[in-house]
PDB file of C-alpha atoms and ligand atoms in Angstrom:
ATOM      1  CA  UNK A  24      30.210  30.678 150.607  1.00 96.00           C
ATOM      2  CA  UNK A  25      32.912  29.250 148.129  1.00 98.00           C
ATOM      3  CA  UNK A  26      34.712  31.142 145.501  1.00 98.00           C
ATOM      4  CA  UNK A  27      37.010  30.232 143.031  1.00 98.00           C
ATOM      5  CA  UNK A  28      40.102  32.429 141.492  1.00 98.00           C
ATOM      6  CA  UNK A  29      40.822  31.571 138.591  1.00 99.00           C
ATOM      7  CA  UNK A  30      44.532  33.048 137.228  1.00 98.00           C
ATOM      8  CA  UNK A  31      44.880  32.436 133.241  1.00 98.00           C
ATOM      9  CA  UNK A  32      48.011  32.420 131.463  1.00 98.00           C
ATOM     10  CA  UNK A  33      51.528  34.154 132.514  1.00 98.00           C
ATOM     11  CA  UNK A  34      50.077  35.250 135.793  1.00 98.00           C
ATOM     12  CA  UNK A  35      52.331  32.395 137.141  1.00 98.00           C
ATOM     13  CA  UNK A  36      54.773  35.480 136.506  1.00 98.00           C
ATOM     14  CA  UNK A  37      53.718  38.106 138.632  1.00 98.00           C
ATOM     15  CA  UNK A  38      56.185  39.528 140.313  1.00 95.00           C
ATOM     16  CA  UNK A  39      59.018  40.106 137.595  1.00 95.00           C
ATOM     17  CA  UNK A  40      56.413  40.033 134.599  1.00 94.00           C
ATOM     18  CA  UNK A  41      56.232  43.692 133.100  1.00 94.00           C
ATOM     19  CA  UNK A  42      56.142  45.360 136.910  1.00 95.00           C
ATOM     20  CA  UNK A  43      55.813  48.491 135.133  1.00 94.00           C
ATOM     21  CA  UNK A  44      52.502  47.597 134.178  1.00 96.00           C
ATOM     22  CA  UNK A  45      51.012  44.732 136.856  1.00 96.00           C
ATOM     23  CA  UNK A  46      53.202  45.387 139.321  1.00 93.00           C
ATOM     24  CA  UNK A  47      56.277  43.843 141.712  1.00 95.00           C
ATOM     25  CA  UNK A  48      53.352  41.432 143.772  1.00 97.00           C
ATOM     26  CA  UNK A  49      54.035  38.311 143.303  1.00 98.00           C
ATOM     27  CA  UNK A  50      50.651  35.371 142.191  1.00 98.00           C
ATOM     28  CA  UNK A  51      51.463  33.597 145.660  1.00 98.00           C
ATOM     29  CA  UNK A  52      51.255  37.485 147.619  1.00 98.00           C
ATOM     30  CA  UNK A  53      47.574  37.752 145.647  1.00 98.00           C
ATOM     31  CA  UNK A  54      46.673  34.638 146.586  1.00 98.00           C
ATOM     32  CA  UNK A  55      47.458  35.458 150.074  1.00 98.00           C
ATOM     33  CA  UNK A  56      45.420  38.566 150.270  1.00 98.00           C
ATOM     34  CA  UNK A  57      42.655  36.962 148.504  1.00 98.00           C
ATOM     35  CA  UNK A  58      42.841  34.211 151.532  1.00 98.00           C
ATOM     36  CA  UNK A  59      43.064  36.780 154.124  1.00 98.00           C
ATOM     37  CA  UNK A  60      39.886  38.795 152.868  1.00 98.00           C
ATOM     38  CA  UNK A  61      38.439  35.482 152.477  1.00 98.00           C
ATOM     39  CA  UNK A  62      38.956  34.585 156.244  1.00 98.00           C
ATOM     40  CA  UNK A  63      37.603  37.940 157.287  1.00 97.00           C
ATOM     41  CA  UNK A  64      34.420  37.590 155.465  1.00 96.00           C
ATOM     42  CA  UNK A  65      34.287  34.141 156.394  1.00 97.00           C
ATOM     43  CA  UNK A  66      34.336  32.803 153.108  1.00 98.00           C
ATOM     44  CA  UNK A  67      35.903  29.430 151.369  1.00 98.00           C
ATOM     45  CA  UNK A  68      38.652  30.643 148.609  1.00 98.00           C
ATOM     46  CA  UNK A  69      40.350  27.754 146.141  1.00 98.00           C
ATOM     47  CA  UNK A  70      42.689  30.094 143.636  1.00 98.00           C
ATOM     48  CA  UNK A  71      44.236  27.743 140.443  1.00 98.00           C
ATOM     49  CA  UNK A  72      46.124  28.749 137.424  1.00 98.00           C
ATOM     50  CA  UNK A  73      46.333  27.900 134.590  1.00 98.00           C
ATOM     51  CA  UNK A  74      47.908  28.576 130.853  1.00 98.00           C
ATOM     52  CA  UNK A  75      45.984  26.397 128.829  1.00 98.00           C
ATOM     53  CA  UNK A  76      42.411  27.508 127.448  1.00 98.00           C
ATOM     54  CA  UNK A  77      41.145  24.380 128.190  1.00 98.00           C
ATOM     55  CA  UNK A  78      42.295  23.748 131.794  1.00 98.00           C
ATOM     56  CA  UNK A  79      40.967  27.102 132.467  1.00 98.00           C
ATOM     57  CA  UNK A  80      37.219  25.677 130.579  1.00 98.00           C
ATOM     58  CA  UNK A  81      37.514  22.525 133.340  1.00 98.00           C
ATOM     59  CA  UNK A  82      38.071  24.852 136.112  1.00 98.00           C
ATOM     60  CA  UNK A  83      34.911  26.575 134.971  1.00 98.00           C
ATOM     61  CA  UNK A  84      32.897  23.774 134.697  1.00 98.00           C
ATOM     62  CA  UNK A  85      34.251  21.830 138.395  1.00 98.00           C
ATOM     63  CA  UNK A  86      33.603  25.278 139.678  1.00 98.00           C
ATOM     64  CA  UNK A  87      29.410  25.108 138.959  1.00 95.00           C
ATOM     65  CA  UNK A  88      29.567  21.410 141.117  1.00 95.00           C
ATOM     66  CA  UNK A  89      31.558  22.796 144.241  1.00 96.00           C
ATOM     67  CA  UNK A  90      31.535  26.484 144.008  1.00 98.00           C
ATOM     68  CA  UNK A  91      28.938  29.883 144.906  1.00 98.00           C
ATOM     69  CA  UNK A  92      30.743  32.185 142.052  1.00 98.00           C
ATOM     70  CA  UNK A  93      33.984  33.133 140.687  1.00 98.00           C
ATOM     71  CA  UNK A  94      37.027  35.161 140.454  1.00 99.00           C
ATOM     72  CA  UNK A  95      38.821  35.303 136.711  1.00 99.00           C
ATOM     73  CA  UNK A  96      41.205  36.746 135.537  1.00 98.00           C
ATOM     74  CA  UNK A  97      41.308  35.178 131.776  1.00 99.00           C
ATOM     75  CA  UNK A  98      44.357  37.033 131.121  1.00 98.00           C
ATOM     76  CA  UNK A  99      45.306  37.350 127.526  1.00 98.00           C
ATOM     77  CA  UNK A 100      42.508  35.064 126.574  1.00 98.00           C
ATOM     78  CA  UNK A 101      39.741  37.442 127.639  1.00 98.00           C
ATOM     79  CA  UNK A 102      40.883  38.980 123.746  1.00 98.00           C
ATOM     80  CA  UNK A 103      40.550  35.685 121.896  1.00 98.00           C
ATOM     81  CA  UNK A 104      38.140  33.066 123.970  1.00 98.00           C
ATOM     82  CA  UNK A 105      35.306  31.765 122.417  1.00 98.00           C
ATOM     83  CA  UNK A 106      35.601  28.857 124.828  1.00 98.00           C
ATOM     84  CA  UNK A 107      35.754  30.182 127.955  1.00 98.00           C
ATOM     85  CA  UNK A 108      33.384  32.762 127.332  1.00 98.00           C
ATOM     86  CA  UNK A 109      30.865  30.033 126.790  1.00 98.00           C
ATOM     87  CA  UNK A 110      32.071  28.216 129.354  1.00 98.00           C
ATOM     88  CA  UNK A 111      31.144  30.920 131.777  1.00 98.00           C
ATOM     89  CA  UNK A 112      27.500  31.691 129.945  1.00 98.00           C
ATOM     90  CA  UNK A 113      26.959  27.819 130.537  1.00 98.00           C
ATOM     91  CA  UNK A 114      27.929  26.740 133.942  1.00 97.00           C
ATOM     92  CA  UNK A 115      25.038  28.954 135.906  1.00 93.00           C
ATOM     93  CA  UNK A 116      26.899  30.527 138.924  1.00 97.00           C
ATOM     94  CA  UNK A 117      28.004  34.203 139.085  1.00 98.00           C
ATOM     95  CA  UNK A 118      31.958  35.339 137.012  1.00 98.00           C
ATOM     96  CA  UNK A 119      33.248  38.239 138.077  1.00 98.00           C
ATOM     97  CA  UNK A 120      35.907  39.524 135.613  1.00 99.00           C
ATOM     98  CA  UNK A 121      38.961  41.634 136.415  1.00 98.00           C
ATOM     99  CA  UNK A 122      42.180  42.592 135.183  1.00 98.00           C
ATOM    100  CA  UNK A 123      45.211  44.068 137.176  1.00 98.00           C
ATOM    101  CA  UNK A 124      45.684  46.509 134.446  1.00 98.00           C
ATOM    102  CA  UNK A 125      42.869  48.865 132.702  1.00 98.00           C
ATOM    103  CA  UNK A 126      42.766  47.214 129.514  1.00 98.00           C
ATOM    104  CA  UNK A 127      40.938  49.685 128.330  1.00 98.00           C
ATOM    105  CA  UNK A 128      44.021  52.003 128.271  1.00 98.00           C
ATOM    106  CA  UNK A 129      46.257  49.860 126.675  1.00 98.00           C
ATOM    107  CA  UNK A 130      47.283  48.194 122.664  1.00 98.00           C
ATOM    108  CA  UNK A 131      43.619  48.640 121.021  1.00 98.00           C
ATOM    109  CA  UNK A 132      43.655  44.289 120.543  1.00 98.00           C
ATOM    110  CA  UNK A 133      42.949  44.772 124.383  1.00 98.00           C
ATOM    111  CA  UNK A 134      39.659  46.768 124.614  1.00 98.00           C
ATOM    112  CA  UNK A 135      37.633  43.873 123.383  1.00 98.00           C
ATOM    113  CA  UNK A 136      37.053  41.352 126.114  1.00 98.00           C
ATOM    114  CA  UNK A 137      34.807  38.279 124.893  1.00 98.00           C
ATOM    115  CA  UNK A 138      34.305  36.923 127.917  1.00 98.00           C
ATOM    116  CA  UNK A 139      33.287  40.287 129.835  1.00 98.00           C
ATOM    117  CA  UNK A 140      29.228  39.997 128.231  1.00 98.00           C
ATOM    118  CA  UNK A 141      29.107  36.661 130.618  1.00 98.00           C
ATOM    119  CA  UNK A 142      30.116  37.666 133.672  1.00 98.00           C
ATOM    120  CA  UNK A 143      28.717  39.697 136.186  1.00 98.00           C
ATOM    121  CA  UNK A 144      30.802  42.662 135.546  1.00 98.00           C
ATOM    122  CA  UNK A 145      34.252  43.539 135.129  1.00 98.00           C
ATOM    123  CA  UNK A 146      36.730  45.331 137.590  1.00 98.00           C
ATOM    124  CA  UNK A 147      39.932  46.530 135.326  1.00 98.00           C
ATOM    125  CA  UNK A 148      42.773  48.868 136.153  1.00 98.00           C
ATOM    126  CA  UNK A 149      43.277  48.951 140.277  1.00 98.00           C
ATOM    127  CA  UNK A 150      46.297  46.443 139.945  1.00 97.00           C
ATOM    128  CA  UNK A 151      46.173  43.864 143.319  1.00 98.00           C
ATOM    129  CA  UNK A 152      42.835  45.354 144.138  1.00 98.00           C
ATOM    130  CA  UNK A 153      40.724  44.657 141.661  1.00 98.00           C
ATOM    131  CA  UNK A 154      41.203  40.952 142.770  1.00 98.00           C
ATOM    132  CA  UNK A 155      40.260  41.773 146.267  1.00 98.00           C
ATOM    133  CA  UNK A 156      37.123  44.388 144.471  1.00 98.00           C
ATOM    134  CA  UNK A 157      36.291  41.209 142.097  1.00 98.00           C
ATOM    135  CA  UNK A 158      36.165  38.914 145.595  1.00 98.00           C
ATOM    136  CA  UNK A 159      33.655  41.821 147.648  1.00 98.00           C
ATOM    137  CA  UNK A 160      31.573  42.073 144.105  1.00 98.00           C
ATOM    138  CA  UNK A 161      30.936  37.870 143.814  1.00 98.00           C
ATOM    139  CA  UNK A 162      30.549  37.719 147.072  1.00 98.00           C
ATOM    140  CA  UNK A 163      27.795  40.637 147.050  1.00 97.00           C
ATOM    141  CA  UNK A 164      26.402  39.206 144.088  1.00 97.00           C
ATOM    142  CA  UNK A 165      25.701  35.849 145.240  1.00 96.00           C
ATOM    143  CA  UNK A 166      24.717  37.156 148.741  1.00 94.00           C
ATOM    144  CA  UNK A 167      22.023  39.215 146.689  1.00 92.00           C
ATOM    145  CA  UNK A 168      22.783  42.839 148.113  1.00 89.00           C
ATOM    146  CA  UNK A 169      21.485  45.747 146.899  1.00 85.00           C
ATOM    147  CA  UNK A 170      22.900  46.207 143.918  1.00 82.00           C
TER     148      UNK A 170
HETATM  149  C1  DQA B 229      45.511  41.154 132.081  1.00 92.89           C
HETATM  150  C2  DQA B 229      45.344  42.028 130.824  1.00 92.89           C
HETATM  151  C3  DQA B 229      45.492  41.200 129.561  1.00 92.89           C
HETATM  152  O1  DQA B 229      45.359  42.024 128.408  1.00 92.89           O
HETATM  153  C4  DQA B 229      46.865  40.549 129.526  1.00 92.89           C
HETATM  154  O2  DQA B 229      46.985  39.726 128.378  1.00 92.89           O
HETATM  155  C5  DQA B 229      47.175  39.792 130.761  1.00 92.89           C
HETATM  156  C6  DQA B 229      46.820  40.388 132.049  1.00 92.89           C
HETATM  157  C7  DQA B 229      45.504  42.004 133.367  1.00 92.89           C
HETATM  158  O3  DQA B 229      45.317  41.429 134.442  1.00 92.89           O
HETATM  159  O4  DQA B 229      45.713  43.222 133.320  1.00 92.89           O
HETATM  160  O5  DQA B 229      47.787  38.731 130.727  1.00 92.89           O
HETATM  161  O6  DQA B 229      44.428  40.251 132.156  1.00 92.89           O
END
């Protein structure tokens, strides 16, 4: 099983970005949980980030040639992304959505997610965990457990 995480723009920053709100871990201490649950479930795990729409499209698209599902995390372009939302309806494998904070709590511009309709489902709100939640779900998903 491979899986893909896919960090979108100013996650670079974890760590010291607005720790009130996503927390003090650092992207390189997610990434290294996301490895370690990986290991245990014996599955493959690339993460990438990005900060450009479009690099973020071309990881979506390399991901349906090499990859079982993915991880995303669109950031602030889950509000605004025509393009990646279509990029996710048209590559085929399984998008699991999730946010470190509940956007649904937050500024009102962040209720809306485009992308969410494509993906499998979303996981929003559990900070570091709903990356390691968003990793069990694709990996249940593709696996084909009871849902
Ligand atoms: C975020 C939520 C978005 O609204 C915001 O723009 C982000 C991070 C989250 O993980 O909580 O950059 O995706």
């Amino acid at each position: 099983m491979k899986i893909l995480v896919i960090h979108g723009p100013n996650l670079n920053l974890l760590g010291t970005r607005n720790p009130a709100i996503y927390g003090a871990t650092t992207l390189q201490e997610v990434d290294d949980l996301l490895a370690k649950r990986a290991t245990e479930v014996g599955a493959e795990l690339v993460s990438q980030q990005s900060n450009i729409e479009g690099e973020i499209v071309n990881f979506l698209q390399d991901a349906a040639l090499r990859h079982d599902g993915v991880v995303l995390n669109p950031g602030a372009y889950t509000h605004t992304s025509v393009a990646i939302r279509d990029a996710i309806e048209a590559i085929g494998i399984p998008v699991v959505e999730v946010h470190l904070s509940n956007i649904h709590a937050r500024e009102e511009f962040r209720h809306t997610s485009l992308t969410a309709a494509k993906c499998v489902g979303q996981i929003s709100g559990f900070g570091v965990q709903s990356y390691l939640l968003g990793l069990d779900a694709v990996l249940a998903h593709v696996e084909g457990l009871p849902r």
